[in-house]
Amino acid sequence: MSVVSEPYVYAYADEADKVDAYVAALSALHTRPPGDKDALPTQHIHISTLGVEEEIYRDPISLEEMIKLIRAHLTPTSEATAHVTVHMHGQDWFANLSVLCEAAGCHSEGFAVQPLTVSHGYTYMFLTEVEVAASHEALPVPVGAAMLARFAQQDIENILRRFCAPDASGRVKAGGVTVRDKDRRMEGFWWNAPLELSATYNVDLHVARDVALSWLHLHDGDRVEYVAGLSLDALAARVEAAPKGTTIGLAPTMKLLIDHLGEDSDASDHEETRGLHAGAIRRVPRARLPEDEELSREQVLAILQTPPEVLLQALEAAAAVPDEQWAEAERRALEALEAAKKAEQKVAIKVDTYAHRCFMERHAPYHVRRLETGGVMIATHCYRHLWPLWSEALRLLGIRP
């Protein structure tokens, strides 16, 4: 199992809808495992409430009883952490994940808005080895990376969809996926700019929301969850309020993004730069790095004025741009997987080294999914982020050179 990088999945719902969204997500994520249940980590629920000494803890507990406890005991000052068993279809195994719901008043610090989150629980979310035929033991890095990405992308997209859109209620307005790393080489300190996430969810076709939220995060310093509930008109007004010609810098690579996240963490701790309210990380625009790519106020406003269907078609076209190196690696990966099904002797190959990560960051495919609920999910592997896709789409539209 992975001991290095793990996705964190975020979702925003209005406070009045948060408990319903939480319960619906737990029901959609939970999978009753077959066979010997005792062989798997148990499910549990932990509920604490600000100002109340007695905490609620049940382990093990069924999903049905868990939901009853949540309905009965969650208040506007409560926090609940549920561990549930989730079938990872791509990797074909059962993971145990932690799903967190924090009400607005559950912390004495007074954070006005808290996102719902999914992260690793008793197990990690991703496996780092694949089983191949003994004859494929010397698996080239691109082929192993394609095998890992094929499994991991399917699973994280499935989790994001079930977490944010378990039904057609539209309770969750926005969501995203970032990565946290134990050695902090790929550390997502918070729900950062959607353009620099590895996956986003929007409740409708207005994916320009991802761009506007990125502007407010990078230029104004707002936490994404703090502004995710604003209307598109309100977001556009905030962008328009910036001086003409203002720009933000976006990281074209994961390495630069990591550097930015570290600087943001420092800015949030420094008296002269940290945010002036609970919904702000900093009070100043994010510091620039020389390699950053610029996005201007005028370009963001042009994106917000672009019809959603036109913008989506551009993103779909950008995602479909051929990548010959990836196509060849994926072809050989599928051959290796088929050979493993027929092989009598198999070996486990590690496919999550630094070299594998580098290949996935440059080549992992982008997917633009129009969901049956009316929402849209844009995703790639967690070792890559979405700005290169958006950059190409904006070039196709003539908004950026």
Short mmCIF file of C-alpha atoms in Angstrom, two decimals:
data_model
loop_
_atom_site.label_atom_id
_atom_site.label_comp_id
_atom_site.label_asym_id
_atom_site.label_seq_id
_atom_site.Cartn_x
_atom_site.Cartn_y
_atom_site.Cartn_z
CA MET A 1 0.00 0.00 0.00
CA SER A 2 1.00 3.59 -0.52
CA VAL A 3 2.94 5.20 2.28
CA VAL A 4 3.71 8.38 0.37
CA SER A 5 0.89 10.23 -1.38
CA GLU A 6 -2.80 10.22 -0.64
CA PRO A 7 -5.68 12.18 -2.18
CA TYR A 8 -7.86 14.49 -0.12
CA VAL A 9 -11.33 15.03 -1.54
CA TYR A 10 -13.27 18.19 -0.68
CA ALA A 11 -16.92 19.12 -1.13
CA TYR A 12 -18.88 22.30 -0.41
CA ALA A 13 -22.52 22.28 0.67
CA ASP A 14 -24.57 25.05 2.28
CA GLU A 15 -24.66 24.69 6.05
CA ALA A 16 -28.39 23.88 5.97
CA ASP A 17 -27.73 20.97 3.58
CA LYS A 18 -24.49 19.69 5.10
CA VAL A 19 -25.85 16.82 7.19
CA ASP A 20 -28.04 15.58 4.33
CA ALA A 21 -25.08 15.80 1.96
CA TYR A 22 -22.90 13.93 4.47
CA VAL A 23 -25.40 11.11 4.95
CA ALA A 24 -25.98 10.78 1.19
CA ALA A 25 -22.22 10.62 0.57
CA LEU A 26 -21.71 7.95 3.23
CA SER A 27 -24.50 5.85 1.71
CA ALA A 28 -23.04 6.23 -1.78
CA LEU A 29 -19.44 5.50 -0.74
CA HIS A 30 -20.11 2.53 1.55
CA THR A 31 -19.85 -0.92 0.00
CA ARG A 32 -20.80 -4.00 1.98
CA PRO A 33 -17.85 -6.36 1.53
CA PRO A 34 -18.48 -9.99 0.67
CA GLY A 35 -17.27 -12.95 2.69
CA ASP A 36 -15.52 -12.60 6.01
CA LYS A 37 -16.28 -9.10 7.29
CA ASP A 38 -13.93 -9.58 10.24
CA ALA A 39 -10.99 -9.78 7.85
CA LEU A 40 -11.56 -6.10 6.95
CA PRO A 41 -11.12 -2.97 9.10
CA THR A 42 -14.34 -2.17 10.94
CA GLN A 43 -16.53 0.85 10.39
CA HIS A 44 -16.81 3.41 13.15
CA ILE A 45 -18.31 6.81 13.94
CA HIS A 46 -16.94 9.49 16.28
CA ILE A 47 -19.05 12.55 17.08
CA SER A 48 -17.91 15.43 19.30
CA THR A 49 -19.72 18.67 20.06
CA LEU A 50 -18.18 21.95 21.20
CA GLY A 51 -18.95 22.54 24.89
CA VAL A 52 -20.17 18.97 25.47
CA GLU A 53 -17.86 16.68 27.44
CA GLU A 54 -19.45 13.39 26.42
CA GLU A 55 -18.31 12.18 23.00
CA ILE A 56 -20.02 9.47 20.94
CA TYR A 57 -17.93 6.60 19.61
CA ARG A 58 -19.15 3.34 18.07
CA ASP A 59 -16.85 0.68 16.64
CA PRO A 60 -17.99 -1.45 14.90
CA ILE A 61 -21.26 -0.05 13.61
CA SER A 62 -23.50 -0.68 10.63
CA LEU A 63 -24.15 2.05 8.07
CA GLU A 64 -27.80 2.18 9.11
CA GLU A 65 -26.97 2.74 12.80
CA MET A 66 -24.28 5.22 11.87
CA ILE A 67 -26.77 7.36 9.96
CA LYS A 68 -29.25 7.24 12.86
CA LEU A 69 -26.58 8.53 15.25
CA ILE A 70 -25.60 11.31 12.86
CA ARG A 71 -29.21 12.40 12.43
CA ALA A 72 -29.81 12.35 16.17
CA HIS A 73 -26.65 14.01 17.45
CA LEU A 74 -25.11 16.37 14.88
CA THR A 75 -25.68 20.00 15.83
CA PRO A 76 -24.37 23.33 14.43
CA THR A 77 -21.35 22.91 16.75
CA SER A 78 -20.61 19.22 16.06
CA GLU A 79 -17.90 17.33 14.22
CA ALA A 80 -18.29 13.78 12.92
CA THR A 81 -15.70 11.40 11.53
CA ALA A 82 -16.99 8.21 9.93
CA HIS A 83 -14.83 5.36 8.69
CA VAL A 84 -16.51 3.38 5.91
CA THR A 85 -15.58 0.47 3.68
CA VAL A 86 -15.34 1.44 0.02
CA HIS A 87 -14.87 -0.84 -2.97
CA MET A 88 -12.06 0.47 -5.18
CA HIS A 89 -13.23 -0.85 -8.53
CA GLY A 90 -10.09 -0.03 -10.50
CA GLN A 91 -7.79 -1.82 -8.07
CA ASP A 92 -10.51 -4.33 -7.10
CA TRP A 93 -10.01 -4.17 -3.36
CA PHE A 94 -11.78 -2.78 -0.31
CA ALA A 95 -10.35 0.35 1.28
CA ASN A 96 -11.37 1.92 4.58
CA LEU A 97 -11.76 5.69 4.20
CA SER A 98 -12.37 8.54 6.63
CA VAL A 99 -15.24 10.93 5.86
CA LEU A 100 -15.34 14.14 7.89
CA CYS A 101 -18.20 16.58 8.51
CA GLU A 102 -17.46 19.74 10.49
CA ALA A 103 -20.28 22.17 11.25
CA ALA A 104 -19.56 25.88 11.09
CA GLY A 105 -19.37 26.25 14.87
CA CYS A 106 -17.51 23.10 15.82
CA HIS A 107 -14.20 24.90 16.46
CA SER A 108 -13.62 27.65 18.98
CA GLU A 109 -11.45 29.44 16.37
CA GLY A 110 -14.66 30.33 14.55
CA PHE A 111 -14.10 29.14 10.99
CA ALA A 112 -17.37 30.12 9.33
CA VAL A 113 -17.27 27.45 6.60
CA GLN A 114 -15.86 23.93 6.68
CA PRO A 115 -15.80 21.54 3.70
CA LEU A 116 -16.77 17.90 3.81
CA THR A 117 -13.68 15.76 3.25
CA VAL A 118 -12.70 12.21 2.33
CA SER A 119 -9.21 10.91 3.06
CA HIS A 120 -7.47 7.64 3.92
CA GLY A 121 -8.76 5.85 7.01
CA TYR A 122 -7.55 2.51 8.38
CA THR A 123 -6.09 1.80 4.93
CA TYR A 124 -4.57 3.97 2.25
CA MET A 125 -6.58 4.81 -0.83
CA PHE A 126 -4.12 3.70 -3.51
CA LEU A 127 -2.08 0.58 -4.03
CA THR A 128 1.46 1.09 -5.32
CA GLU A 129 2.10 -2.35 -6.82
CA VAL A 130 0.55 -4.20 -9.74
CA GLU A 131 0.61 -7.94 -10.36
CA VAL A 132 2.03 -9.00 -13.71
CA ALA A 133 3.13 -12.21 -15.37
CA ALA A 134 6.64 -13.25 -14.38
CA SER A 135 7.67 -12.70 -17.99
CA HIS A 136 6.81 -8.98 -17.59
CA GLU A 137 8.93 -8.49 -14.47
CA ALA A 138 11.16 -5.91 -16.19
CA LEU A 139 8.25 -3.54 -16.74
CA PRO A 140 9.30 -0.20 -18.33
CA VAL A 141 8.45 2.91 -16.29
CA PRO A 142 5.92 4.34 -18.80
CA VAL A 143 4.01 1.04 -18.90
CA GLY A 144 3.90 0.74 -15.10
CA ALA A 145 2.80 4.37 -14.82
CA ALA A 146 -0.01 3.76 -17.30
CA MET A 147 -1.17 0.72 -15.32
CA LEU A 148 -1.19 2.68 -12.05
CA ALA A 149 -2.94 5.69 -13.57
CA ARG A 150 -5.59 3.50 -15.18
CA PHE A 151 -6.56 2.06 -11.80
CA ALA A 152 -6.07 5.15 -9.64
CA GLN A 153 -7.88 7.58 -11.94
CA GLN A 154 -10.90 5.31 -12.16
CA ASP A 155 -11.08 5.05 -8.39
CA ILE A 156 -10.59 8.73 -7.52
CA GLU A 157 -13.12 9.83 -10.13
CA ASN A 158 -15.59 7.30 -8.76
CA ILE A 159 -15.05 8.57 -5.20
CA LEU A 160 -15.40 12.23 -6.23
CA ARG A 161 -18.62 11.50 -8.12
CA ARG A 162 -20.16 9.49 -5.27
CA PHE A 163 -19.06 12.06 -2.69
CA CYS A 164 -20.30 15.14 -4.54
CA ALA A 165 -23.18 13.79 -6.66
CA PRO A 166 -24.63 10.70 -4.98
CA ASP A 167 -28.05 11.73 -6.31
CA ALA A 168 -29.62 14.56 -8.30
CA SER A 169 -30.29 16.76 -5.26
CA GLY A 170 -27.54 19.26 -6.11
CA ARG A 171 -26.72 19.77 -2.43
CA VAL A 172 -22.98 19.81 -3.12
CA LYS A 173 -22.14 22.84 -5.24
CA ALA A 174 -18.43 22.27 -5.79
CA GLY A 175 -15.71 19.74 -5.03
CA GLY A 176 -12.08 19.01 -5.66
CA VAL A 177 -9.15 16.64 -5.15
CA THR A 178 -5.63 17.45 -4.04
CA VAL A 179 -2.76 15.34 -2.67
CA ARG A 180 -1.08 15.21 0.70
CA ASP A 181 2.32 13.65 1.12
CA LYS A 182 3.94 12.33 4.27
CA ASP A 183 7.33 13.73 3.28
CA ARG A 184 5.64 17.02 2.18
CA ARG A 185 7.05 16.93 -1.35
CA MET A 186 3.47 17.04 -2.63
CA GLU A 187 1.58 18.65 0.22
CA GLY A 188 -1.92 20.04 -0.21
CA PHE A 189 -2.33 22.20 2.91
CA TRP A 190 -5.92 23.07 2.07
CA TRP A 191 -8.45 23.10 -0.74
CA ASN A 192 -6.31 25.14 -3.10
CA ALA A 193 -7.10 26.85 -6.42
CA PRO A 194 -9.35 24.60 -8.58
CA LEU A 195 -7.17 25.28 -11.64
CA GLU A 196 -4.29 23.67 -9.72
CA LEU A 197 -6.21 20.66 -8.37
CA SER A 198 -6.12 17.22 -9.95
CA ALA A 199 -9.92 17.01 -10.16
CA THR A 200 -12.93 19.28 -9.71
CA TYR A 201 -16.70 18.87 -9.54
CA ASN A 202 -19.31 21.48 -10.44
CA VAL A 203 -23.01 21.04 -9.72
CA ASP A 204 -23.91 22.35 -13.21
CA LEU A 205 -22.31 23.11 -16.58
CA HIS A 206 -20.80 26.40 -15.35
CA VAL A 207 -17.23 25.15 -15.04
CA ALA A 208 -16.03 28.77 -15.31
CA ARG A 209 -16.71 28.75 -11.56
CA ASP A 210 -13.39 26.89 -11.18
CA VAL A 211 -11.59 29.83 -12.79
CA ALA A 212 -13.34 32.48 -10.70
CA LEU A 213 -12.72 30.56 -7.46
CA SER A 214 -9.06 30.23 -8.43
CA TRP A 215 -8.88 34.01 -8.89
CA LEU A 216 -10.38 34.69 -5.48
CA HIS A 217 -8.01 32.18 -3.88
CA LEU A 218 -4.84 33.31 -5.64
CA HIS A 219 -5.47 37.07 -5.85
CA ASP A 220 -7.67 37.83 -2.84
CA GLY A 221 -6.39 35.06 -0.56
CA ASP A 222 -9.79 33.49 0.20
CA ARG A 223 -10.13 29.86 1.18
CA VAL A 224 -11.98 28.06 -1.63
CA GLU A 225 -14.63 26.62 0.69
CA TYR A 226 -15.32 30.12 2.03
CA VAL A 227 -16.34 31.45 -1.42
CA ALA A 228 -17.55 28.26 -3.13
CA GLY A 229 -21.18 29.06 -2.32
CA LEU A 230 -21.18 32.46 -4.06
CA SER A 231 -23.23 32.87 -7.23
CA LEU A 232 -21.48 33.30 -10.57
CA ASP A 233 -22.57 36.93 -10.65
CA ALA A 234 -21.06 37.53 -7.22
CA LEU A 235 -17.84 35.80 -8.25
CA ALA A 236 -17.65 37.88 -11.43
CA ALA A 237 -18.17 41.07 -9.43
CA ARG A 238 -15.26 40.14 -7.16
CA VAL A 239 -13.01 39.55 -10.18
CA GLU A 240 -14.14 42.78 -11.82
CA ALA A 241 -13.30 44.71 -8.64
CA ALA A 242 -9.60 44.05 -9.20
CA PRO A 243 -7.69 46.83 -11.03
CA LYS A 244 -7.55 46.52 -14.81
CA GLY A 245 -4.51 44.65 -16.02
CA THR A 246 -4.13 42.66 -12.78
CA THR A 247 -2.79 39.13 -13.25
CA ILE A 248 -2.32 35.98 -11.20
CA GLY A 249 0.41 33.38 -11.61
CA LEU A 250 -0.42 29.70 -12.13
CA ALA A 251 2.04 26.86 -11.64
CA PRO A 252 2.65 24.94 -14.90
CA THR A 253 4.23 22.01 -13.04
CA MET A 254 3.59 20.12 -9.82
CA LYS A 255 7.01 21.10 -8.47
CA LEU A 256 6.16 24.79 -8.74
CA LEU A 257 2.76 24.18 -7.19
CA ILE A 258 4.43 22.52 -4.20
CA ASP A 259 6.72 25.53 -3.83
CA HIS A 260 3.68 27.82 -3.91
CA LEU A 261 1.84 25.78 -1.29
CA GLY A 262 4.83 26.05 1.02
CA GLU A 263 4.98 29.84 0.52
CA ASP A 264 1.24 30.10 1.13
CA SER A 265 1.66 28.24 4.39
CA ASP A 266 4.36 30.69 5.43
CA ALA A 267 2.19 33.67 4.40
CA SER A 268 -0.72 32.35 6.47
CA ASP A 269 1.53 32.26 9.55
CA HIS A 270 3.14 35.69 9.10
CA GLU A 271 1.59 38.64 10.90
CA GLU A 272 2.01 41.00 7.93
CA THR A 273 0.46 38.73 5.31
CA ARG A 274 -1.98 36.33 6.96
CA GLY A 275 -5.68 36.71 6.34
CA LEU A 276 -7.71 39.20 8.34
CA HIS A 277 -10.70 36.87 8.75
CA ALA A 278 -11.27 33.13 9.20
CA GLY A 279 -12.09 32.67 5.53
CA ALA A 280 -8.77 34.04 4.27
CA ILE A 281 -5.36 32.41 4.08
CA ARG A 282 -3.62 35.69 3.31
CA ARG A 283 -4.58 39.30 2.63
CA VAL A 284 -2.30 39.74 -0.41
CA PRO A 285 -2.03 38.02 -3.84
CA ARG A 286 -0.01 34.83 -3.92
CA ALA A 287 3.69 35.45 -4.47
CA ARG A 288 4.90 34.90 -8.03
CA LEU A 289 7.58 32.49 -9.18
CA PRO A 290 9.53 33.26 -12.38
CA GLU A 291 8.20 30.17 -14.19
CA ASP A 292 4.52 30.92 -13.44
CA GLU A 293 2.09 31.33 -16.32
CA GLU A 294 -0.09 34.44 -16.20
CA LEU A 295 -3.86 34.70 -16.25
CA SER A 296 -5.25 38.22 -16.35
CA ARG A 297 -8.37 39.80 -14.90
CA GLU A 298 -9.63 40.47 -18.43
CA GLN A 299 -9.09 36.84 -19.47
CA VAL A 300 -10.99 35.59 -16.40
CA LEU A 301 -13.88 37.92 -17.20
CA ALA A 302 -13.86 36.64 -20.82
CA ILE A 303 -14.04 33.07 -19.53
CA LEU A 304 -16.98 33.95 -17.28
CA GLN A 305 -18.77 35.48 -20.29
CA THR A 306 -18.18 32.42 -22.50
CA PRO A 307 -21.28 30.20 -22.90
CA PRO A 308 -20.86 27.08 -20.73
CA GLU A 309 -21.33 24.71 -23.68
CA VAL A 310 -18.61 26.47 -25.67
CA LEU A 311 -16.22 26.30 -22.73
CA LEU A 312 -16.97 22.63 -22.13
CA GLN A 313 -16.42 21.75 -25.77
CA ALA A 314 -13.03 23.48 -25.66
CA LEU A 315 -12.06 21.52 -22.55
CA GLU A 316 -13.19 18.27 -24.19
CA ALA A 317 -11.15 19.10 -27.29
CA ALA A 318 -8.10 19.89 -25.16
CA ALA A 319 -8.48 16.60 -23.29
CA ALA A 320 -8.61 14.75 -26.62
CA VAL A 321 -5.30 16.16 -27.94
CA PRO A 322 -3.24 13.04 -28.81
CA ASP A 323 -0.31 12.08 -26.59
CA GLU A 324 1.68 9.44 -28.47
CA GLN A 325 3.88 8.51 -25.53
CA TRP A 326 0.86 7.88 -23.32
CA ALA A 327 -1.02 5.99 -26.04
CA GLU A 328 1.91 3.62 -26.52
CA ALA A 329 2.41 3.12 -22.78
CA GLU A 330 -1.30 2.43 -22.28
CA ARG A 331 -1.38 -0.05 -25.16
CA ARG A 332 1.48 -2.03 -23.64
CA ALA A 333 -0.08 -1.75 -20.16
CA LEU A 334 -3.29 -3.37 -21.41
CA GLU A 335 -1.25 -6.16 -23.00
CA ALA A 336 0.58 -6.74 -19.71
CA LEU A 337 -2.71 -6.85 -17.79
CA GLU A 338 -4.16 -9.40 -20.21
CA ALA A 339 -1.02 -11.51 -19.94
CA ALA A 340 -1.28 -11.44 -16.14
CA LYS A 341 -4.80 -12.91 -16.30
CA LYS A 342 -3.48 -15.98 -18.14
CA ALA A 343 -0.15 -16.41 -16.35
CA GLU A 344 0.53 -19.20 -13.89
CA GLN A 345 3.45 -17.36 -12.30
CA LYS A 346 2.98 -13.75 -11.26
CA VAL A 347 5.09 -11.12 -9.56
CA ALA A 348 4.26 -7.81 -7.89
CA ILE A 349 5.92 -4.75 -9.43
CA LYS A 350 6.23 -1.38 -7.66
CA VAL A 351 4.80 1.33 -9.90
CA ASP A 352 4.91 4.41 -7.66
CA THR A 353 8.52 5.55 -7.81
CA TYR A 354 9.73 9.08 -8.53
CA ALA A 355 10.22 8.11 -12.19
CA HIS A 356 6.64 6.83 -12.44
CA ARG A 357 5.36 10.05 -10.88
CA CYS A 358 7.29 12.19 -13.34
CA PHE A 359 5.85 10.31 -16.30
CA MET A 360 2.30 10.61 -14.94
CA GLU A 361 2.74 14.32 -14.28
CA ARG A 362 3.68 14.88 -17.91
CA HIS A 363 1.33 12.42 -19.60
CA ALA A 364 -1.60 11.19 -17.46
CA PRO A 365 -4.82 11.73 -19.45
CA TYR A 366 -7.47 14.34 -18.75
CA HIS A 367 -11.15 13.43 -18.54
CA VAL A 368 -14.09 15.82 -18.86
CA ARG A 369 -17.18 13.97 -17.58
CA ARG A 370 -20.73 15.27 -18.04
CA LEU A 371 -22.66 13.56 -15.25
CA GLU A 372 -26.21 12.26 -15.43
CA THR A 373 -27.05 14.55 -12.50
CA GLY A 374 -26.31 17.61 -14.66
CA GLY A 375 -22.91 18.31 -13.10
CA VAL A 376 -19.43 18.18 -14.61
CA MET A 377 -16.27 16.47 -13.35
CA ILE A 378 -12.84 17.35 -14.74
CA ALA A 379 -10.04 15.05 -13.63
CA THR A 380 -6.56 13.67 -14.16
CA HIS A 381 -4.19 11.61 -12.01
CA CYS A 382 -3.38 13.04 -8.59
CA TYR A 383 0.26 13.51 -9.61
CA ARG A 384 -0.84 16.04 -12.25
CA HIS A 385 -3.03 19.14 -12.07
CA LEU A 386 -5.62 20.78 -14.31
CA TRP A 387 -3.99 24.03 -15.40
CA PRO A 388 -2.29 22.55 -18.52
CA LEU A 389 -5.72 21.34 -19.71
CA TRP A 390 -7.30 24.74 -19.09
CA SER A 391 -4.38 26.51 -20.73
CA GLU A 392 -4.86 24.49 -23.93
CA ALA A 393 -8.64 25.01 -23.87
CA LEU A 394 -8.21 28.78 -23.49
CA ARG A 395 -5.72 28.76 -26.37
CA LEU A 396 -8.28 26.95 -28.55
CA LEU A 397 -10.85 29.63 -27.65
CA GLY A 398 -8.42 32.45 -28.40
CA ILE A 399 -8.62 33.78 -24.83
CA ARG A 400 -4.93 33.08 -24.17
CA PRO A 401 -2.14 33.04 -26.77
#
